[in-house]
GROMACS .gro file of C-alpha atoms in nm:
model
  269
    1MET     CA    1   0.372   1.326  -2.001
    2LYS     CA    2   0.737   1.339  -2.098
    3GLU     CA    3   0.835   1.354  -1.731
    4ILE     CA    4   0.630   1.042  -1.659
    5PHE     CA    5   0.805   0.847  -1.934
    6ILE     CA    6   1.146   0.959  -1.807
    7ILE     CA    7   1.071   0.839  -1.452
    8LEU     CA    8   0.921   0.509  -1.571
    9LYS     CA    9   1.219   0.451  -1.800
   10GLU     CA   10   1.452   0.498  -1.504
   11GLN     CA   11   1.261   0.233  -1.311
   12PHE     CA   12   1.281  -0.029  -1.586
   13GLN     CA   13   1.644   0.046  -1.668
   14ASN     CA   14   1.742  -0.008  -1.303
   15LEU     CA   15   1.523  -0.306  -1.215
   16GLY     CA   16   1.824  -0.523  -1.129
   17MET     CA   17   1.962  -0.266  -0.889
   18ILE     CA   18   1.617  -0.206  -0.737
   19PHE     CA   19   1.582  -0.574  -0.644
   20ARG     CA   20   1.941  -0.599  -0.518
   21MET     CA   21   1.906  -0.294  -0.294
   22SER     CA   22   1.567  -0.408  -0.168
   23ARG     CA   23   1.723  -0.736  -0.051
   24TYR     CA   24   2.004  -0.541   0.113
   25GLU     CA   25   1.751  -0.322   0.296
   26ASP     CA   26   1.575  -0.630   0.433
   27LYS     CA   27   1.898  -0.774   0.569
   28ALA     CA   28   2.020  -0.440   0.705
   29THR     CA   29   1.694  -0.377   0.891
   30TYR     CA   30   1.699  -0.704   1.086
   31GLN     CA   31   2.069  -0.791   1.098
   32SER     CA   32   2.102  -0.702   1.468
   33HIS     CA   33   1.791  -0.903   1.570
   34TYR     CA   34   1.816  -1.262   1.694
   35LEU     CA   35   1.514  -1.372   1.491
   36GLY     CA   36   1.626  -1.175   1.185
   37LEU     CA   37   1.388  -1.178   0.890
   38ALA     CA   38   1.135  -1.381   1.089
   39TRP     CA   39   1.015  -1.049   1.229
   40GLN     CA   40   0.873  -0.969   0.887
   41ILE     CA   41   0.605  -1.227   0.969
   42LEU     CA   42   0.599  -1.211   1.349
   43ASN     CA   43   0.540  -0.837   1.370
   44PRO     CA   44   0.227  -0.825   1.149
   45ALA     CA   45   0.103  -1.153   1.299
   46ILE     CA   46   0.117  -1.004   1.649
   47GLN     CA   47  -0.069  -0.694   1.531
   48VAL     CA   48  -0.333  -0.908   1.361
   49GLY     CA   49  -0.386  -1.096   1.689
   50ILE     CA   50  -0.428  -0.772   1.882
   51TYR     CA   51  -0.673  -0.624   1.630
   52TYR     CA   52  -0.875  -0.943   1.627
   53LEU     CA   53  -0.902  -0.948   2.006
   54VAL     CA   54  -0.999  -0.580   2.024
   55PHE     CA   55  -1.222  -0.541   1.720
   56GLY     CA   56  -1.323  -0.897   1.635
   57ILE     CA   57  -1.403  -1.032   1.980
   58GLY     CA   58  -1.435  -0.710   2.179
   59VAL     CA   59  -1.615  -0.463   1.952
   60ASN     CA   60  -1.772  -0.699   1.698
   61GLN     CA   61  -1.835  -0.975   1.954
   62GLY     CA   62  -1.729  -1.246   1.711
   63ASN     CA   63  -2.012  -1.171   1.465
   64LYS     CA   64  -1.968  -1.239   1.096
   65ILE     CA   65  -1.954  -0.962   0.838
   66SER     CA   66  -2.177  -1.027   0.539
   67GLY     CA   67  -2.169  -1.397   0.626
   68VAL     CA   68  -1.787  -1.408   0.644
   69PRO     CA   69  -1.597  -1.484   0.969
   70PHE     CA   70  -1.448  -1.162   1.101
   71ILE     CA   71  -1.094  -1.303   1.112
   72VAL     CA   72  -1.108  -1.386   0.739
   73TRP     CA   73  -1.264  -1.053   0.645
   74MET     CA   74  -1.016  -0.858   0.856
   75LEU     CA   75  -0.707  -1.053   0.755
   76ILE     CA   76  -0.763  -0.988   0.385
   77GLY     CA   77  -0.795  -0.615   0.443
   78ILE     CA   78  -0.530  -0.566   0.707
   79THR     CA   79  -0.265  -0.759   0.512
   80ALA     CA   80  -0.307  -0.514   0.225
   81TRP     CA   81  -0.314  -0.223   0.472
   82PHE     CA   82   0.013  -0.325   0.640
   83TYR     CA   83   0.187  -0.330   0.305
   84ILE     CA   84   0.029  -0.007   0.180
   85SER     CA   85   0.093   0.195   0.497
   86SER     CA   86   0.453   0.077   0.541
   87SER     CA   87   0.527   0.144   0.173
   88ILE     CA   88   0.374   0.493   0.186
   89LEU     CA   89   0.575   0.592   0.491
   90GLY     CA   90   0.895   0.422   0.377
   91ALA     CA   91   0.880   0.566   0.026
   92SER     CA   92   0.803   0.915   0.155
   93ASN     CA   93   1.125   0.918   0.360
   94SER     CA   94   1.342   0.725   0.113
   95ILE     CA   95   1.501   1.017  -0.072
   96HIS     CA   96   1.557   1.231   0.239
   97ARG     CA   97   1.717   0.937   0.419
   98GLN     CA   98   1.953   0.834   0.140
   99VAL     CA   99   2.011   1.150  -0.061
  100GLY     CA  100   2.370   1.164   0.067
  101MET     CA  101   2.444   0.822  -0.083
  102VAL     CA  102   2.281   0.926  -0.410
  103ALA     CA  103   2.509   1.228  -0.430
  104LYS     CA  104   2.814   0.997  -0.427
  105MET     CA  105   2.681   0.733  -0.664
  106LYS     CA  106   2.550   0.745  -1.019
  107PHE     CA  107   2.192   0.619  -1.025
  108PRO     CA  108   1.860   0.803  -1.055
  109VAL     CA  109   1.716   0.917  -0.725
  110SER     CA  110   1.368   0.831  -0.849
  111VAL     CA  111   1.429   0.460  -0.784
  112LEU     CA  112   1.459   0.506  -0.406
  113PRO     CA  113   1.081   0.503  -0.338
  114THR     CA  114   1.051   0.198  -0.565
  115ILE     CA  115   1.324   0.017  -0.371
  116ASN     CA  116   1.123   0.059  -0.053
  117ILE     CA  117   0.801  -0.059  -0.218
  118VAL     CA  118   0.975  -0.370  -0.352
  119SER     CA  119   1.149  -0.434  -0.019
  120ASN     CA  120   0.814  -0.449   0.165
  121LEU     CA  121   0.697  -0.727  -0.066
  122SER     CA  122   0.918  -0.970   0.129
  123SER     CA  123   0.678  -0.942   0.423
  124TYR     CA  124   0.363  -0.895   0.215
  125PHE     CA  125   0.383  -1.218   0.016
  126PRO     CA  126   0.421  -1.450   0.321
  127MET     CA  127   0.121  -1.275   0.477
  128LEU     CA  128  -0.066  -1.326   0.151
  129VAL     CA  129  -0.001  -1.701   0.175
  130ILE     CA  130  -0.147  -1.694   0.526
  131VAL     CA  131  -0.452  -1.513   0.388
  132VAL     CA  132  -0.506  -1.782   0.123
  133PHE     CA  133  -0.482  -2.069   0.374
  134THR     CA  134  -0.710  -1.885   0.618
  135VAL     CA  135  -0.977  -1.826   0.353
  136ILE     CA  136  -0.968  -2.193   0.251
  137GLY     CA  137  -0.951  -2.311   0.611
  138PHE     CA  138  -1.274  -2.128   0.696
  139GLY     CA  139  -1.464  -2.282   0.407
  140GLY     CA  140  -1.373  -2.051   0.123
  141SER     CA  141  -1.306  -2.185  -0.223
  142ILE     CA  142  -1.071  -2.100  -0.508
  143SER     CA  143  -1.260  -1.967  -0.807
  144PHE     CA  144  -1.212  -1.767  -1.126
  145TYR     CA  145  -1.258  -1.452  -0.918
  146TRP     CA  146  -0.907  -1.506  -0.785
  147ILE     CA  147  -0.764  -1.426  -1.128
  148GLN     CA  148  -0.846  -1.061  -1.077
  149TYR     CA  149  -0.601  -1.050  -0.787
  150LEU     CA  150  -0.342  -0.953  -1.052
  151TYR     CA  151  -0.552  -0.649  -1.145
  152TYR     CA  152  -0.582  -0.524  -0.789
  153PHE     CA  153  -0.215  -0.596  -0.725
  154VAL     CA  154  -0.126  -0.376  -1.023
  155CYS     CA  155  -0.365  -0.113  -0.885
  156MET     CA  156  -0.185  -0.123  -0.551
  157ILE     CA  157   0.164  -0.094  -0.701
  158ALA     CA  158   0.056   0.186  -0.937
  159PHE     CA  159  -0.096   0.381  -0.651
  160LEU     CA  160   0.205   0.330  -0.424
  161PHE     CA  161   0.449   0.431  -0.695
  162SER     CA  162   0.260   0.747  -0.796
  163PHE     CA  163   0.193   0.848  -0.436
  164GLY     CA  164   0.546   0.749  -0.331
  165ILE     CA  165   0.728   0.967  -0.583
  166LEU     CA  166   0.510   1.263  -0.479
  167ASN     CA  167   0.553   1.206  -0.105
  168ALA     CA  168   0.929   1.149  -0.133
  169THR     CA  169   0.970   1.480  -0.315
  170LEU     CA  170   0.748   1.674  -0.075
  171THR     CA  171   0.928   1.528   0.227
  172VAL     CA  172   1.259   1.663   0.097
  173LEU     CA  173   1.110   2.006   0.025
  174VAL     CA  174   0.906   2.030   0.346
  175ARG     CA  175   1.036   1.806   0.624
  176ASP     CA  176   0.718   1.851   0.833
  177TYR     CA  177   0.523   1.679   0.557
  178HIS     CA  178   0.643   1.335   0.671
  179ILE     CA  179   0.496   1.391   1.019
  180PHE     CA  180   0.174   1.516   0.862
  181LEU     CA  181   0.159   1.204   0.647
  182GLN     CA  182   0.187   0.982   0.955
  183SER     CA  183  -0.120   1.153   1.101
  184VAL     CA  184  -0.311   1.112   0.775
  185LEU     CA  185  -0.234   0.740   0.771
  186ARG     CA  186  -0.372   0.701   1.124
  187LEU     CA  187  -0.698   0.848   0.999
  188LEU     CA  188  -0.696   0.638   0.682
  189PHE     CA  189  -0.664   0.325   0.893
  190TYR     CA  190  -1.014   0.378   1.026
  191VAL     CA  191  -1.182   0.500   0.706
  192SER     CA  192  -1.022   0.265   0.450
  193GLY     CA  193  -1.191  -0.054   0.567
  194PRO     CA  194  -0.917  -0.283   0.707
  195ILE     CA  195  -1.104  -0.329   1.037
  196TRP     CA  196  -1.434  -0.142   0.990
  197ASP     CA  197  -1.707  -0.224   0.742
  198ILE     CA  198  -1.804   0.134   0.662
  199GLN     CA  199  -2.113   0.021   0.467
  200ASN     CA  200  -2.268  -0.137   0.779
  201ARG     CA  201  -2.199   0.139   1.029
  202ASN     CA  202  -2.525   0.333   0.991
  203LEU     CA  203  -2.339   0.614   0.823
  204PRO     CA  204  -2.521   0.859   0.592
  205GLU     CA  205  -2.525   0.734   0.233
  206TRP     CA  206  -2.353   1.045   0.104
  207LEU     CA  207  -2.065   0.990   0.351
  208VAL     CA  208  -2.027   0.627   0.249
  209LYS     CA  209  -2.002   0.731  -0.117
  210ILE     CA  210  -1.727   0.979  -0.030
  211LEU     CA  211  -1.534   0.724   0.175
  212ARG     CA  212  -1.554   0.471  -0.110
  213ILE     CA  213  -1.368   0.717  -0.336
  214ASN     CA  214  -1.061   0.660  -0.117
  215PRO     CA  215  -0.811   0.468  -0.339
  216VAL     CA  216  -0.696   0.256  -0.043
  217TYR     CA  217  -1.053   0.148   0.020
  218TYR     CA  218  -1.090   0.057  -0.347
  219ILE     CA  219  -0.784  -0.169  -0.328
  220ILE     CA  220  -0.877  -0.336   0.002
  221GLU     CA  221  -1.237  -0.402  -0.106
  222GLY     CA  222  -1.105  -0.529  -0.437
  223PHE     CA  223  -0.896  -0.793  -0.260
  224ARG     CA  224  -1.203  -0.893  -0.057
  225ASP     CA  225  -1.411  -0.918  -0.374
  226THR     CA  226  -1.140  -1.145  -0.511
  227PHE     CA  227  -1.079  -1.386  -0.222
  228LEU     CA  228  -1.441  -1.395  -0.108
  229ASN     CA  229  -1.573  -1.449  -0.462
  230ARG     CA  230  -1.801  -1.145  -0.441
  231ALA     CA  231  -1.768  -0.937  -0.760
  232TRP     CA  232  -1.559  -0.862  -1.067
  233PHE     CA  233  -1.367  -0.537  -1.092
  234TRP     CA  234  -1.561  -0.423  -1.400
  235GLU     CA  235  -1.878  -0.427  -1.190
  236LYS     CA  236  -1.736  -0.120  -1.012
  237THR     CA  237  -1.660   0.076  -1.326
  238THR     CA  238  -1.730   0.420  -1.175
  239TYR     CA  239  -1.505   0.370  -0.875
  240GLY     CA  240  -1.241   0.211  -1.098
  241LEU     CA  241  -1.234   0.516  -1.324
  242ILE     CA  242  -1.213   0.745  -1.021
  243PHE     CA  243  -0.925   0.537  -0.884
  244TRP     CA  244  -0.722   0.549  -1.205
  245GLY     CA  245  -0.800   0.918  -1.242
  246MET     CA  246  -0.650   0.979  -0.897
  247VAL     CA  247  -0.345   0.772  -0.983
  248MET     CA  248  -0.290   0.975  -1.300
  249ILE     CA  249  -0.317   1.302  -1.108
  250LEU     CA  250  -0.070   1.178  -0.846
  251VAL     CA  251   0.183   1.052  -1.099
  252ILE     CA  252   0.164   1.370  -1.312
  253LEU     CA  253   0.206   1.594  -1.009
  254GLY     CA  254   0.468   1.373  -0.847
  255THR     CA  255   0.690   1.332  -1.154
  256HIS     CA  256   0.667   1.702  -1.236
  257LEU     CA  257   0.779   1.810  -0.888
  258HIS     CA  258   1.045   1.539  -0.878
  259MET     CA  259   1.201   1.642  -1.210
  260LYS     CA  260   1.181   2.010  -1.118
  261PHE     CA  261   1.359   1.984  -0.783
  262ARG     CA  262   1.571   1.670  -0.782
  263ALA     CA  263   1.886   1.849  -0.894
  264LYS     CA  264   1.858   2.050  -0.572
  265PHE     CA  265   1.768   1.771  -0.328
  266VAL     CA  266   2.111   1.777  -0.162
  267ASP     CA  267   2.078   2.149  -0.101
  268TYR     CA  268   1.739   2.109   0.065
  269VAL     CA  269   1.865   1.836   0.296
   0.00000   0.00000   0.00000
């Protein structure tokens, strides 16, 4: 537990630097592009259009899911997925990519995954605004359920941070891990619910229960429960406890490995 408090303390003590470097990353990524930061919206918007044509019109034939237009249902899930997947991959490679800079400057290396997670918020929040207007535009209504968005947002950040610190450490120790993680994310895309409703796919009940344990699925379905006014988070107590249990395991393992090896990161790279 001591290692967890050390890592968390480093995050809060360097919040100002985290936000400054996240803004710098955004500008550096798109500085050579004519449209600049506009690609933070255009890129996911193009992907959403493609997924809707393929899965909404092609596979699903424009049918609603649980009485909800497919575009609304998909947009809520895929917006969260874009942010989660990009943050997982970016955070996993953050230390390996910038460890040379860390060796020359005095700041804790543990903030690098957090910088990437914060940086991706600049594209997530505009997409979230689009989600809100889409939900309302298709007949949805704002209700008290929307308050619990804060809970699921905290869930998402907690998961990304705990998973990020673990992945970033493992990527430095075993470079092949980053490639393996990319393959895992491709699989997660289809079993985490951004484009498939796993509960209406005629899957065995035992398999559905296993898939619902997936923390990414818990987050995505939580956002749908929120914006579609379906259920409160405490109505899924069992899955909530499983989710936070996984987060605790990830953060304990991640912080332990990080503290054990971070003095040798430069040597491994």
